[in-house]
Amino acid sequence: MIAWLGAVVFSSCLVAAHAAELGGRVVAVADGDSIVIRSSDRKTHRIRLAGIDAPEKGQAFSSRSRQHLAQWIQRQEVIVDWHKRDDYGRLTGVVIAFGHDINLEQVRAGMAWWYRAYAHEQRPADARLYAAAEQEARIAKRGLWSSHEPMPPWEWRRKEQLRLPSSGRSNRDLAPMCSAAAVVPVLSHVLARCSPCIRTTIESPRERLIREIFHIFHGASRVAGDADVAEGRVPAASVGTVSSSQPARVPV
């Protein structure tokens, strides 16, 4: 208990020590938790609303979350009580407008999750408010909570990182196919141009290397099996043990 209280006090002091205020007019609302403001010195600043996580583009309620935020603060003067820059260089903080905590209003309306993973960066009183607001929205089935088991954006991002946008295949699954597809046509062209020298009775180290690379990308070993012949991957003439004295004919 003492250790937990110490951690809370430490985190509160840490947030307070790094807090700073920035005022400006909202010139863009990117999504339900990201905006752009222009300060009095005409500089623009990208802001990430702290303590919340709104649906990502492509998720249900992404557009409604952005619209709800825009209705509050688009072209309005706001104060940003920020405490850090995130990995993208955005100022992370609480946006205040009309005396309201706009971050909290997004959670209360069911347009964003309370971002529990970063609760340690909030003041303890704020963390309790955000947790209660999310629970209230969940019970009332407001916004995204009207859906059955809505997916938190951090889980959605993790799943999207494991998928390719077009085919849905993972990078690991597609990489060998891409490599083979890119290399085999080139090797086929080289082998076709060099076929007179490859079909000699004496195989040079360079010719052996080209032939072995070709077989690697065609999925054939140095000893072709009956299954390869049956499926047409390797001609019957090339089946058998390859030796330096009697090289097999390379399929072209």
JSON list of N, CA and C in Angstrom, two decimals, residues 14-23 37 45-48 50 79-86 89-96 123:
[
{"chain": "A", "resi": 14, "resn": "LEU", "atom": "N", "xyz": [5.68, 14.09, -11.25]},
{"chain": "A", "resi": 14, "resn": "LEU", "atom": "CA", "xyz": [6.32, 14.04, -12.56]},
{"chain": "A", "resi": 14, "resn": "LEU", "atom": "C", "xyz": [5.48, 14.79, -13.59]},
{"chain": "A", "resi": 15, "resn": "VAL", "atom": "N", "xyz": [4.15, 14.57, -13.56]},
{"chain": "A", "resi": 15, "resn": "VAL", "atom": "CA", "xyz": [3.27, 15.27, -14.49]},
{"chain": "A", "resi": 15, "resn": "VAL", "atom": "C", "xyz": [3.31, 16.77, -14.25]},
{"chain": "A", "resi": 16, "resn": "ALA", "atom": "N", "xyz": [3.24, 17.16, -12.97]},
{"chain": "A", "resi": 16, "resn": "ALA", "atom": "CA", "xyz": [3.24, 18.58, -12.64]},
{"chain": "A", "resi": 16, "resn": "ALA", "atom": "C", "xyz": [4.53, 19.25, -13.04]},
{"chain": "A", "resi": 17, "resn": "ALA", "atom": "N", "xyz": [5.65, 18.52, -12.88]},
{"chain": "A", "resi": 17, "resn": "ALA", "atom": "CA", "xyz": [6.96, 19.12, -13.17]},
{"chain": "A", "resi": 17, "resn": "ALA", "atom": "C", "xyz": [7.13, 19.42, -14.65]},
{"chain": "A", "resi": 18, "resn": "HIS", "atom": "N", "xyz": [6.48, 18.62, -15.52]},
{"chain": "A", "resi": 18, "resn": "HIS", "atom": "CA", "xyz": [6.67, 18.80, -16.95]},
{"chain": "A", "resi": 18, "resn": "HIS", "atom": "C", "xyz": [5.50, 19.51, -17.61]},
{"chain": "A", "resi": 19, "resn": "ALA", "atom": "N", "xyz": [4.48, 19.89, -16.86]},
{"chain": "A", "resi": 19, "resn": "ALA", "atom": "CA", "xyz": [3.30, 20.51, -17.45]},
{"chain": "A", "resi": 19, "resn": "ALA", "atom": "C", "xyz": [3.61, 21.91, -17.94]},
{"chain": "A", "resi": 20, "resn": "ALA", "atom": "N", "xyz": [2.98, 22.26, -19.06]},
{"chain": "A", "resi": 20, "resn": "ALA", "atom": "CA", "xyz": [3.10, 23.60, -19.61]},
{"chain": "A", "resi": 20, "resn": "ALA", "atom": "C", "xyz": [1.81, 23.90, -20.35]},
{"chain": "A", "resi": 21, "resn": "GLU", "atom": "N", "xyz": [1.54, 25.18, -20.56]},
{"chain": "A", "resi": 21, "resn": "GLU", "atom": "CA", "xyz": [0.30, 25.58, -21.23]},
{"chain": "A", "resi": 21, "resn": "GLU", "atom": "C", "xyz": [0.62, 26.22, -22.58]},
{"chain": "A", "resi": 22, "resn": "LEU", "atom": "N", "xyz": [-0.26, 25.94, -23.54]},
{"chain": "A", "resi": 22, "resn": "LEU", "atom": "CA", "xyz": [-0.13, 26.53, -24.87]},
{"chain": "A", "resi": 22, "resn": "LEU", "atom": "C", "xyz": [-1.53, 26.91, -25.34]},
{"chain": "A", "resi": 23, "resn": "GLY", "atom": "N", "xyz": [-1.68, 28.15, -25.74]},
{"chain": "A", "resi": 23, "resn": "GLY", "atom": "CA", "xyz": [-2.97, 28.61, -26.24]},
{"chain": "A", "resi": 23, "resn": "GLY", "atom": "C", "xyz": [-2.95, 28.75, -27.75]},
{"chain": "A", "resi": 37, "resn": "ILE", "atom": "N", "xyz": [-3.44, 23.18, -33.76]},
{"chain": "A", "resi": 37, "resn": "ILE", "atom": "CA", "xyz": [-3.79, 24.54, -33.34]},
{"chain": "A", "resi": 37, "resn": "ILE", "atom": "C", "xyz": [-2.74, 25.52, -33.88]},
{"chain": "A", "resi": 45, "resn": "HIS", "atom": "N", "xyz": [0.83, 23.75, -34.21]},
{"chain": "A", "resi": 45, "resn": "HIS", "atom": "CA", "xyz": [1.26, 22.70, -33.28]},
{"chain": "A", "resi": 45, "resn": "HIS", "atom": "C", "xyz": [0.28, 21.53, -33.38]},
{"chain": "A", "resi": 46, "resn": "ARG", "atom": "N", "xyz": [0.83, 20.35, -33.53]},
{"chain": "A", "resi": 46, "resn": "ARG", "atom": "CA", "xyz": [-0.01, 19.15, -33.53]},
{"chain": "A", "resi": 46, "resn": "ARG", "atom": "C", "xyz": [-0.21, 18.68, -32.09]},
{"chain": "A", "resi": 47, "resn": "ILE", "atom": "N", "xyz": [-1.45, 18.39, -31.74]},
{"chain": "A", "resi": 47, "resn": "ILE", "atom": "CA", "xyz": [-1.80, 18.04, -30.37]},
{"chain": "A", "resi": 47, "resn": "ILE", "atom": "C", "xyz": [-2.42, 16.65, -30.33]},
{"chain": "A", "resi": 48, "resn": "ARG", "atom": "N", "xyz": [-1.94, 15.85, -29.40]},
{"chain": "A", "resi": 48, "resn": "ARG", "atom": "CA", "xyz": [-2.54, 14.54, -29.12]},
{"chain": "A", "resi": 48, "resn": "ARG", "atom": "C", "xyz": [-3.25, 14.64, -27.77]},
{"chain": "A", "resi": 50, "resn": "ALA", "atom": "N", "xyz": [-4.44, 13.76, -24.42]},
{"chain": "A", "resi": 50, "resn": "ALA", "atom": "CA", "xyz": [-3.89, 12.80, -23.47]},
{"chain": "A", "resi": 50, "resn": "ALA", "atom": "C", "xyz": [-5.00, 12.03, -22.75]},
{"chain": "A", "resi": 79, "resn": "ILE", "atom": "N", "xyz": [-6.96, 26.03, -24.71]},
{"chain": "A", "resi": 79, "resn": "ILE", "atom": "CA", "xyz": [-5.72, 25.96, -23.94]},
{"chain": "A", "resi": 79, "resn": "ILE", "atom": "C", "xyz": [-5.32, 24.49, -23.86]},
{"chain": "A", "resi": 80, "resn": "VAL", "atom": "N", "xyz": [-4.07, 24.22, -24.13]},
{"chain": "A", "resi": 80, "resn": "VAL", "atom": "CA", "xyz": [-3.55, 22.85, -24.05]},
{"chain": "A", "resi": 80, "resn": "VAL", "atom": "C", "xyz": [-2.61, 22.76, -22.86]},
{"chain": "A", "resi": 81, "resn": "ASP", "atom": "N", "xyz": [-2.99, 21.98, -21.89]},
{"chain": "A", "resi": 81, "resn": "ASP", "atom": "CA", "xyz": [-2.15, 21.72, -20.72]},
{"chain": "A", "resi": 81, "resn": "ASP", "atom": "C", "xyz": [-1.35, 20.45, -21.03]},
{"chain": "A", "resi": 82, "resn": "TRP", "atom": "N", "xyz": [-0.14, 20.64, -21.60]},
{"chain": "A", "resi": 82, "resn": "TRP", "atom": "CA", "xyz": [0.60, 19.49, -22.11]},
{"chain": "A", "resi": 82, "resn": "TRP", "atom": "C", "xyz": [1.79, 19.14, -21.21]},
{"chain": "A", "resi": 83, "resn": "HIS", "atom": "N", "xyz": [2.21, 17.86, -21.32]},
{"chain": "A", "resi": 83, "resn": "HIS", "atom": "CA", "xyz": [3.30, 17.41, -20.44]},
{"chain": "A", "resi": 83, "resn": "HIS", "atom": "C", "xyz": [4.42, 16.67, -21.16]},
{"chain": "A", "resi": 84, "resn": "LYS", "atom": "N", "xyz": [4.24, 16.37, -22.46]},
{"chain": "A", "resi": 84, "resn": "LYS", "atom": "CA", "xyz": [5.31, 15.68, -23.18]},
{"chain": "A", "resi": 84, "resn": "LYS", "atom": "C", "xyz": [5.04, 15.74, -24.67]},
{"chain": "A", "resi": 85, "resn": "ARG", "atom": "N", "xyz": [6.04, 15.33, -25.45]},
{"chain": "A", "resi": 85, "resn": "ARG", "atom": "CA", "xyz": [5.88, 15.08, -26.88]},
{"chain": "A", "resi": 85, "resn": "ARG", "atom": "C", "xyz": [5.87, 13.57, -27.09]},
{"chain": "A", "resi": 86, "resn": "ASP", "atom": "N", "xyz": [4.98, 13.12, -27.97]},
{"chain": "A", "resi": 86, "resn": "ASP", "atom": "CA", "xyz": [4.93, 11.69, -28.22]},
{"chain": "A", "resi": 86, "resn": "ASP", "atom": "C", "xyz": [5.94, 11.30, -29.29]},
{"chain": "A", "resi": 89, "resn": "GLY", "atom": "N", "xyz": [6.15, 13.50, -32.34]},
{"chain": "A", "resi": 89, "resn": "GLY", "atom": "CA", "xyz": [6.45, 14.91, -32.16]},
{"chain": "A", "resi": 89, "resn": "GLY", "atom": "C", "xyz": [5.26, 15.76, -31.77]},
{"chain": "A", "resi": 90, "resn": "ARG", "atom": "N", "xyz": [4.13, 15.13, -31.47]},
{"chain": "A", "resi": 90, "resn": "ARG", "atom": "CA", "xyz": [2.94, 15.88, -31.07]},
{"chain": "A", "resi": 90, "resn": "ARG", "atom": "C", "xyz": [2.98, 16.23, -29.59]},
{"chain": "A", "resi": 91, "resn": "LEU", "atom": "N", "xyz": [2.45, 17.38, -29.24]},
{"chain": "A", "resi": 91, "resn": "LEU", "atom": "CA", "xyz": [2.30, 17.73, -27.84]},
{"chain": "A", "resi": 91, "resn": "LEU", "atom": "C", "xyz": [1.14, 16.91, -27.27]},
{"chain": "A", "resi": 92, "resn": "THR", "atom": "N", "xyz": [1.37, 16.28, -26.15]},
{"chain": "A", "resi": 92, "resn": "THR", "atom": "CA", "xyz": [0.35, 15.44, -25.52]},
{"chain": "A", "resi": 92, "resn": "THR", "atom": "C", "xyz": [-0.16, 16.13, -24.27]},
{"chain": "A", "resi": 93, "resn": "GLY", "atom": "N", "xyz": [-1.47, 16.39, -24.26]},
{"chain": "A", "resi": 93, "resn": "GLY", "atom": "CA", "xyz": [-2.01, 17.09, -23.11]},
{"chain": "A", "resi": 93, "resn": "GLY", "atom": "C", "xyz": [-3.52, 17.16, -23.11]},
{"chain": "A", "resi": 94, "resn": "VAL", "atom": "N", "xyz": [-4.04, 17.88, -22.13]},
{"chain": "A", "resi": 94, "resn": "VAL", "atom": "CA", "xyz": [-5.48, 18.06, -21.96]},
{"chain": "A", "resi": 94, "resn": "VAL", "atom": "C", "xyz": [-5.89, 19.36, -22.66]},
{"chain": "A", "resi": 95, "resn": "VAL", "atom": "N", "xyz": [-6.93, 19.25, -23.49]},
{"chain": "A", "resi": 95, "resn": "VAL", "atom": "CA", "xyz": [-7.44, 20.41, -24.22]},
{"chain": "A", "resi": 95, "resn": "VAL", "atom": "C", "xyz": [-8.61, 21.00, -23.43]},
{"chain": "A", "resi": 96, "resn": "ILE", "atom": "N", "xyz": [-8.51, 22.29, -23.13]},
{"chain": "A", "resi": 96, "resn": "ILE", "atom": "CA", "xyz": [-9.54, 22.98, -22.36]},
{"chain": "A", "resi": 96, "resn": "ILE", "atom": "C", "xyz": [-10.23, 24.01, -23.25]},
{"chain": "A", "resi": 123, "resn": "ARG", "atom": "N", "xyz": [-2.99, 12.88, -13.54]},
{"chain": "A", "resi": 123, "resn": "ARG", "atom": "CA", "xyz": [-3.17, 13.14, -12.12]},
{"chain": "A", "resi": 123, "resn": "ARG", "atom": "C", "xyz": [-4.17, 12.10, -11.59]}
]
